[in-house]
Coordinates of N, CA and C in Angstrom, one line a residue:
X770 N -92.0 -33.6 -48.1 CA -93.2 -34.5 -47.9 C -93.5 -35.3 -49.1
X771 N -93.2 -34.7 -50.3 CA -93.5 -35.4 -51.5 C -92.8 -36.7 -51.6
X772 N -91.6 -36.8 -51.1 CA -90.8 -38.0 -51.1 C -91.5 -39.1 -50.3
X773 N -92.1 -38.7 -49.1 CA -92.8 -39.7 -48.3 C -94.1 -40.2 -49.1
X774 N -94.8 -39.3 -49.7 CA -96.0 -39.6 -50.5 C -95.6 -40.6 -51.6
X775 N -94.5 -40.4 -52.3 CA -94.1 -41.3 -53.3 C -93.8 -42.7 -52.8
X776 N -93.1 -42.7 -51.6 CA -92.8 -44.0 -51.0 C -94.1 -44.7 -50.7
X777 N -95.1 -44.0 -50.1 CA -96.4 -44.7 -49.8 C -97.0 -45.2 -51.1
X778 N -97.0 -44.4 -52.1 CA -97.7 -44.9 -53.4 C -96.9 -46.0 -54.0
X779 N -95.6 -46.0 -54.0 CA -94.8 -47.1 -54.5 C -95.1 -48.4 -53.8
X780 N -95.1 -48.3 -52.5 CA -95.2 -49.5 -51.7 C -96.7 -49.8 -51.4
X781 N -97.6 -48.9 -51.7 CA -99.0 -49.2 -51.4 C -99.3 -49.4 -50.0
X782 N -98.6 -48.8 -49.0 CA -98.8 -49.1 -47.6 C -99.9 -48.2 -47.1
X783 N -100.6 -48.8 -46.1 CA -101.6 -48.0 -45.4 C -101.0 -47.4 -44.2
X784 N -101.2 -46.1 -44.0 CA -100.8 -45.4 -42.8 C -102.1 -44.6 -42.3
X785 N -102.2 -44.5 -41.0 CA -103.4 -43.9 -40.4 C -103.3 -42.4 -40.7
X786 N -102.1 -41.8 -40.8 CA -102.0 -40.4 -41.1 C -100.5 -40.1 -41.5
X787 N -100.2 -38.9 -41.8 CA -98.8 -38.5 -42.2 C -97.8 -38.8 -41.1
X788 N -98.2 -38.5 -39.8 CA -97.3 -38.7 -38.7 C -96.9 -40.2 -38.6
X789 N -97.9 -41.1 -38.8 CA -97.6 -42.5 -38.7 C -96.6 -42.9 -39.8
X790 N -96.7 -42.4 -41.0 CA -95.8 -42.6 -42.1 C -94.4 -42.1 -41.7
X791 N -94.3 -40.9 -41.3 CA -93.0 -40.3 -41.0 C -92.3 -41.0 -39.8
X792 N -93.1 -41.4 -38.8 CA -92.6 -42.1 -37.7 C -92.0 -43.5 -38.1
X793 N -92.8 -44.1 -39.0 CA -92.3 -45.4 -39.5 C -91.0 -45.4 -40.2
X794 N -90.8 -44.4 -41.1 CA -89.5 -44.3 -41.8 C -88.4 -43.9 -40.8
X795 N -88.7 -43.1 -39.8 CA -87.7 -42.8 -38.8 C -87.2 -44.1 -38.1
X796 N -88.2 -44.9 -37.6 CA -87.9 -46.1 -36.9 C -87.1 -47.1 -37.8
X797 N -87.6 -47.3 -39.0 CA -86.9 -48.2 -39.9 C -85.4 -47.8 -40.1
X798 N -85.2 -46.5 -40.2 CA -83.9 -46.0 -40.4 C -83.1 -46.2 -39.1
X799 N -83.7 -45.9 -37.9 CA -83.0 -46.0 -36.7 C -82.5 -47.4 -36.4
X800 N -83.4 -48.4 -36.7 CA -83.1 -49.8 -36.4 C -82.4 -50.5 -37.6
X801 N -82.1 -49.7 -38.7 CA -81.4 -50.2 -39.8 C -82.1 -51.5 -40.4
X802 N -83.4 -51.3 -40.6 CA -84.3 -52.5 -40.9 C -84.9 -52.4 -42.3
X803 N -84.3 -51.7 -43.2 CA -84.9 -51.6 -44.5 C -85.2 -52.9 -45.1
X804 N -84.3 -53.9 -44.9 CA -84.4 -55.2 -45.5 C -84.7 -56.3 -44.5
X805 N -85.3 -55.9 -43.4 CA -85.7 -56.8 -42.3 C -87.2 -56.7 -42.0
X806 N -88.0 -57.6 -42.6 CA -89.4 -57.5 -42.4 C -89.9 -57.8 -41.0
X807 N -89.1 -58.5 -40.2 CA -89.5 -58.7 -38.8 C -89.4 -57.4 -38.0
X808 N -88.3 -56.6 -38.2 CA -88.2 -55.3 -37.6 C -89.2 -54.3 -38.2
X809 N -89.3 -54.4 -39.5 CA -90.2 -53.4 -40.1 C -91.7 -53.5 -39.7
X810 N -92.1 -54.8 -39.5 CA -93.5 -55.0 -39.0 C -93.7 -54.4 -37.6
X811 N -92.8 -54.6 -36.8 CA -92.9 -54.0 -35.4 C -92.7 -52.5 -35.5
X812 N -91.8 -52.0 -36.3 CA -91.7 -50.5 -36.4 C -93.0 -49.9 -37.0
X813 N -93.6 -50.6 -37.9 CA -94.9 -50.1 -38.4 C -95.9 -49.9 -37.3
X814 N -96.0 -50.8 -36.4 CA -97.0 -50.7 -35.3 C -96.5 -49.6 -34.3
X815 N -95.2 -49.6 -33.9 CA -94.7 -48.7 -32.9 C -94.8 -47.2 -33.5
X816 N -94.8 -47.1 -34.8 CA -94.9 -45.7 -35.4 C -96.3 -45.1 -35.3
X817 N -97.3 -45.9 -34.9 CA -98.6 -45.2 -34.7 C -98.5 -44.1 -33.7
X818 N -99.0 -42.9 -34.1 CA -98.8 -41.8 -33.2 C -99.3 -42.0 -31.7
X819 N -100.3 -42.8 -31.5 CA -100.8 -43.1 -30.2 C -99.7 -43.8 -29.3
X820 N -98.9 -44.6 -30.0 CA -97.8 -45.3 -29.3 C -96.5 -44.5 -29.4
X821 N -96.1 -44.0 -30.5 CA -94.9 -43.3 -30.7 C -94.8 -42.1 -29.8
X822 N -95.8 -41.3 -29.7 CA -95.8 -40.1 -28.9 C -95.6 -40.3 -27.4
X823 N -96.0 -41.5 -26.9 CA -95.8 -41.8 -25.5 C -94.3 -42.0 -25.1
X824 N -93.5 -42.3 -26.1 CA -92.1 -42.5 -25.8 C -91.2 -41.5 -26.5
X825 N -91.8 -40.5 -27.1 CA -91.1 -39.5 -27.9 C -90.2 -40.2 -29.0
X826 N -90.7 -41.3 -29.5 CA -90.0 -42.0 -30.5 C -88.8 -42.8 -30.0
X827 N -88.6 -42.9 -28.7 CA -87.5 -43.7 -28.2 C -88.0 -45.0 -27.6
X828 N -87.7 -46.1 -28.3 CA -88.2 -47.4 -27.8 C -87.0 -48.2 -27.2
X829 N -85.8 -47.8 -27.5 CA -84.7 -48.6 -26.9 C -83.5 -48.7 -27.9
X830 N -82.3 -48.5 -27.5 CA -81.2 -48.6 -28.3 C -80.8 -50.0 -28.7
X831 N -81.1 -50.9 -27.7 CA -80.8 -52.3 -27.9 C -81.9 -53.1 -28.7
X832 N -83.1 -52.5 -28.7 CA -84.2 -53.2 -29.4 C -85.5 -52.4 -29.2
X833 N -86.4 -52.6 -30.0 CA -87.7 -51.8 -30.0 C -88.7 -52.2 -28.9
X834 N -88.4 -53.3 -28.1 CA -89.3 -53.7 -27.0 C -88.9 -53.2 -25.6
X835 N -87.7 -52.5 -25.5 CA -87.2 -52.1 -24.2 C -88.1 -51.2 -23.4
X836 N -88.9 -50.5 -24.0 CA -89.7 -49.4 -23.4 C -90.9 -50.0 -22.6
X837 N -91.3 -51.2 -22.8 CA -92.5 -51.7 -22.2 C -92.5 -52.0 -20.7
X838 N -91.3 -52.4 -20.2 CA -91.2 -52.8 -18.8 C -90.1 -52.0 -18.1
X839 N -90.3 -51.7 -16.8 CA -89.4 -51.0 -16.0 C -88.2 -51.8 -15.7
X840 N -87.0 -51.2 -15.8 CA -85.8 -52.0 -15.4 C -84.7 -51.0 -15.0
X841 N -83.7 -51.6 -14.3 CA -82.5 -50.8 -13.8 C -81.4 -51.5 -14.5
X842 N -80.3 -50.8 -14.8 CA -79.1 -51.4 -15.3 C -78.0 -51.4 -14.3
X843 N -77.1 -52.3 -14.4 CA -75.9 -52.3 -13.5 C -74.8 -52.9 -14.3
X844 N -73.6 -52.4 -14.0 CA -72.4 -52.9 -14.6 C -71.8 -54.1 -13.8
X845 N -71.5 -55.1 -14.5 CA -70.9 -56.3 -13.9 C -69.6 -56.6 -14.6
X846 N -68.5 -56.7 -13.8 CA -67.2 -57.0 -14.4 C -67.1 -58.5 -14.4
X847 N -66.6 -59.0 -15.6 CA -66.4 -60.4 -15.7 C -65.1 -60.7 -16.5
X848 N -64.6 -61.9 -16.3 CA -63.4 -62.3 -17.0 C -63.7 -63.2 -18.1
X849 N -63.1 -63.0 -19.3 CA -63.3 -63.9 -20.4 C -62.6 -65.2 -20.1
X850 N -63.3 -66.3 -20.2 CA -62.8 -67.6 -19.9 C -61.5 -68.0 -20.6
X851 N -61.4 -67.6 -21.9 CA -60.2 -68.0 -22.7 C -59.1 -67.0 -22.6
X852 N -59.4 -65.7 -22.8 CA -58.3 -64.7 -22.9 C -58.0 -64.1 -21.5
X853 N -58.8 -64.4 -20.5 CA -58.6 -63.8 -19.2 C -58.7 -62.3 -19.1
X854 N -59.2 -61.7 -20.2 CA -59.4 -60.2 -20.2 C -60.6 -59.9 -19.4
X855 N -60.5 -58.8 -18.7 CA -61.7 -58.3 -17.9 C -62.5 -57.4 -18.9
X856 N -63.8 -57.5 -18.7 CA -64.7 -56.7 -19.5 C -65.9 -56.4 -18.6
X857 N -66.6 -55.3 -19.0 CA -67.8 -54.9 -18.2 C -69.0 -55.2 -19.1
X858 N -69.9 -55.8 -18.4 CA -71.2 -56.2 -19.0 C -72.3 -55.3 -18.4
X859 N -73.2 -54.8 -19.2 CA -74.3 -54.1 -18.7 C -75.5 -55.1 -18.5
X860 N -75.9 -55.2 -17.3 CA -77.0 -56.2 -17.0 C -78.3 -55.5 -16.7
X861 N -79.3 -56.0 -17.2 CA -80.6 -55.4 -17.0 C -81.4 -56.2 -15.9
X862 N -81.9 -55.5 -14.9 CA -82.7 -56.1 -13.9 C -84.1 -55.5 -14.0
X863 N -85.1 -56.4 -14.3 CA -86.4 -55.9 -14.5 C -87.1 -55.9 -13.2
X864 N -87.9 -54.8 -12.9 CA -88.7 -54.7 -11.7 C -89.8 -55.7 -11.8
X865 N -90.1 -56.3 -10.6 CA -91.2 -57.3 -10.5 C -92.2 -56.8 -9.5
X866 N -93.5 -57.2 -9.7 CA -94.5 -56.9 -8.7 C -94.6 -58.0 -7.7
X867 N -95.5 -57.9 -6.8 CA -95.6 -58.9 -5.7 C -95.9 -60.3 -6.2
X868 N -96.4 -60.4 -7.5 CA -96.7 -61.7 -8.1 C -95.6 -62.2 -9.0
X869 N -94.5 -61.5 -9.0 CA -93.4 -61.9 -9.8 C -93.5 -61.5 -11.3
X870 N -94.5 -60.7 -11.6 CA -94.6 -60.2 -13.0 C -93.8 -58.9 -13.2
X871 N -93.3 -58.7 -14.4 CA -92.6 -57.5 -14.8 C -93.5 -56.3 -14.7
X872 N -93.0 -55.2 -14.1 CA -93.8 -54.0 -14.0 C -93.7 -53.2 -15.3
X873 N -94.9 -52.9 -15.8 CA -95.0 -52.1 -17.0 C -94.7 -50.7 -16.8
X874 N -94.2 -50.0 -17.9 CA -94.0 -48.6 -17.8 C -95.3 -47.9 -18.0
X875 N -95.4 -46.6 -17.6 CA -96.6 -45.8 -17.7 C -97.0 -45.7 -19.2
X876 N -95.9 -45.6 -20.1 CA -96.2 -45.4 -21.5 C -96.9 -46.6 -22.1
X877 N -96.6 -47.8 -21.6 CA -97.3 -49.0 -22.0 C -98.6 -49.3 -21.3
X878 N -98.5 -49.2 -20.0 CA -99.7 -49.6 -19.2 C -100.9 -48.7 -19.4
X879 N -100.8 -47.5 -19.8 CA -101.9 -46.6 -20.0 C -102.5 -46.6 -21.4
X880 N -101.9 -47.4 -22.3 CA -102.5 -47.6 -23.7 C -103.8 -48.4 -23.6
X881 N -104.7 -48.1 -24.5 CA -106.0 -48.9 -24.6 C -105.6 -50.3 -24.9
X882 N -106.6 -51.2 -24.6 CA -106.4 -52.6 -24.8 C -106.1 -52.9 -26.3
X883 N -106.8 -52.2 -27.2 CA -106.6 -52.4 -28.6 C -105.1 -52.1 -29.1
X884 N -104.6 -51.0 -28.6 CA -103.2 -50.7 -28.9 C -102.2 -51.6 -28.2
X885 N -102.5 -52.0 -27.0 CA -101.6 -53.0 -26.3 C -101.6 -54.3 -27.1
X886 N -102.8 -54.7 -27.6 CA -102.8 -56.0 -28.4 C -102.1 -55.8 -29.8
X887 N -102.1 -54.6 -30.3 CA -101.3 -54.3 -31.5 C -99.8 -54.5 -31.3
X888 N -99.4 -54.0 -30.1 CA -98.0 -54.1 -29.7 C -97.6 -55.6 -29.5
X889 N -98.5 -56.3 -28.9 CA -98.2 -57.8 -28.8 C -98.2 -58.5 -30.1
X890 N -99.0 -58.0 -31.1 CA -99.0 -58.6 -32.4 C -97.6 -58.2 -33.0
X891 N -97.2 -57.0 -32.9 CA -95.9 -56.6 -33.4 C -94.8 -57.4 -32.8
X892 N -94.8 -57.6 -31.5 CA -93.8 -58.4 -30.9 C -93.8 -59.8 -31.4
X893 N -95.0 -60.4 -31.7 CA -95.1 -61.7 -32.2 C -94.6 -61.8 -33.6
X894 N -94.9 -60.8 -34.4 CA -94.4 -60.8 -35.8 C -92.8 -60.6 -35.8
X895 N -92.3 -59.9 -34.8 CA -90.9 -59.6 -34.7 C -90.2 -60.9 -34.3
X896 N -90.8 -61.6 -33.3 CA -90.1 -62.7 -32.7 C -91.2 -63.7 -32.3
X897 N -91.4 -64.7 -33.1 CA -92.6 -65.6 -32.9 C -92.6 -66.4 -31.6
X898 N -91.5 -66.3 -30.9 CA -91.5 -67.0 -29.6 C -92.1 -66.1 -28.5
X899 N -92.5 -64.9 -28.9 CA -93.2 -64.0 -28.0 C -94.7 -64.4 -28.0
X900 N -95.1 -65.2 -27.1 CA -96.4 -65.9 -27.2 C -97.6 -65.3 -26.5
X901 N -97.5 -64.1 -26.1 CA -98.6 -63.4 -25.3 C -99.7 -62.9 -26.2
X902 N -99.6 -63.1 -27.6 CA -100.6 -62.5 -28.5 C -101.7 -63.6 -28.8
X903 N -102.9 -63.1 -28.7 CA -104.1 -64.0 -29.0 C -104.9 -63.2 -30.1
X904 N -104.9 -63.7 -31.3 CA -105.6 -63.0 -32.4 C -107.1 -62.9 -32.1
X905 N -107.8 -63.9 -31.7 CA -109.2 -63.8 -31.4 C -109.6 -62.7 -30.4
X906 N -108.8 -62.7 -29.4 CA -109.0 -61.6 -28.4 C -108.7 -60.3 -28.9
X907 N -107.7 -60.1 -29.7 CA -107.3 -58.8 -30.3 C -108.4 -58.3 -31.3
X908 N -108.9 -59.2 -32.1 CA -109.9 -58.8 -33.1 C -111.2 -58.1 -32.5
X909 N -111.5 -58.6 -31.3 CA -112.6 -58.0 -30.6 C -112.4 -56.6 -30.0
X910 N -111.1 -56.1 -30.1 CA -110.8 -54.8 -29.5 C -110.5 -53.8 -30.6
X911 N -110.3 -54.2 -31.8 CA -109.9 -53.3 -32.9 C -111.0 -52.7 -33.7
X912 N -111.0 -51.4 -33.9 CA -112.0 -50.8 -34.8 C -111.5 -51.0 -36.3
X913 N -112.2 -50.5 -37.2 CA -111.8 -50.7 -38.7 C -110.4 -50.1 -39.0
X914 N -110.0 -49.0 -38.4 CA -108.7 -48.4 -38.6 C -107.6 -49.4 -38.1
X915 N -107.8 -49.9 -36.9 CA -106.8 -50.8 -36.3 C -106.8 -52.2 -37.0
X916 N -107.9 -52.6 -37.6 CA -107.9 -53.8 -38.4 C -107.0 -53.6 -39.7
X917 N -107.1 -52.4 -40.3 CA -106.3 -52.1 -41.4 C -104.8 -52.1 -41.0
X918 N -104.5 -51.6 -39.8 CA -103.1 -51.6 -39.3 C -102.6 -53.0 -39.1
X919 N -103.5 -53.8 -38.6 CA -103.2 -55.3 -38.4 C -102.9 -55.9 -39.7
X920 N -103.7 -55.7 -40.7 CA -103.5 -56.3 -42.1 C -102.2 -55.8 -42.7
X921 N -101.9 -54.5 -42.6 CA -100.7 -54.0 -43.2 C -99.5 -54.5 -42.4
X922 N -99.5 -54.6 -41.1 CA -98.4 -55.1 -40.4 C -98.1 -56.6 -40.8
X923 N -99.1 -57.4 -41.0 CA -98.9 -58.8 -41.5 C -98.2 -58.7 -42.9
X924 N -98.7 -57.9 -43.8 CA -98.2 -57.8 -45.1 C -96.7 -57.3 -45.1
X925 N -96.4 -56.4 -44.2 CA -95.0 -55.9 -44.0 C -94.1 -57.1 -43.6
X926 N -94.6 -57.9 -42.6 CA -93.9 -59.0 -42.1 C -93.7 -60.1 -43.2
X927 N -94.7 -60.3 -44.1 CA -94.5 -61.2 -45.2 C -93.7 -60.6 -46.3
X928 N -93.4 -59.4 -46.2 CA -92.6 -58.6 -47.2 C -93.4 -58.5 -48.5
X929 N -94.7 -58.3 -48.4 CA -95.5 -58.2 -49.6 C -96.2 -56.8 -49.6
X930 N -96.5 -56.4 -50.8 CA -97.2 -55.1 -51.0 C -98.7 -55.3 -51.0
X931 N -99.4 -54.3 -50.7 CA -100.9 -54.3 -50.8 C -101.3 -54.4 -52.2
X932 N -102.3 -55.3 -52.5 CA -102.8 -55.4 -53.9 C -104.0 -54.6 -54.1

């Protein structure tokens, strides 16, 4: 645990508790994102125990946003246009509700609005084309602790230390 404490002091990062810190380093390692501030900012948010524990730390092998919506996979065989080689592609089919919206997983849908907005922040910091995040709306849902998480996530994305 001393090693983790040294990392925190060296980087001056804010963590809500030791579990948050440990989860963060596990996710950064899993997604090979030590030098990737986009991934690291999302990992920082997903590492919050309130979020991390709902998925047992498993957010998706292909990317950290897979866990939010229900989907089925199917194998599709296709032929390469140039080489004519056959290959199998794994296709993802997202479940939709009667309005055509993707169906959320229980892990995501049962989070409080403040944590859901943090996840949307993380998605936006990870990929700015993810446009469902509204800062003014989010600020009204966060307590002081989650405001600190927001600030730290932005600093991680900017690849800056806390001063």
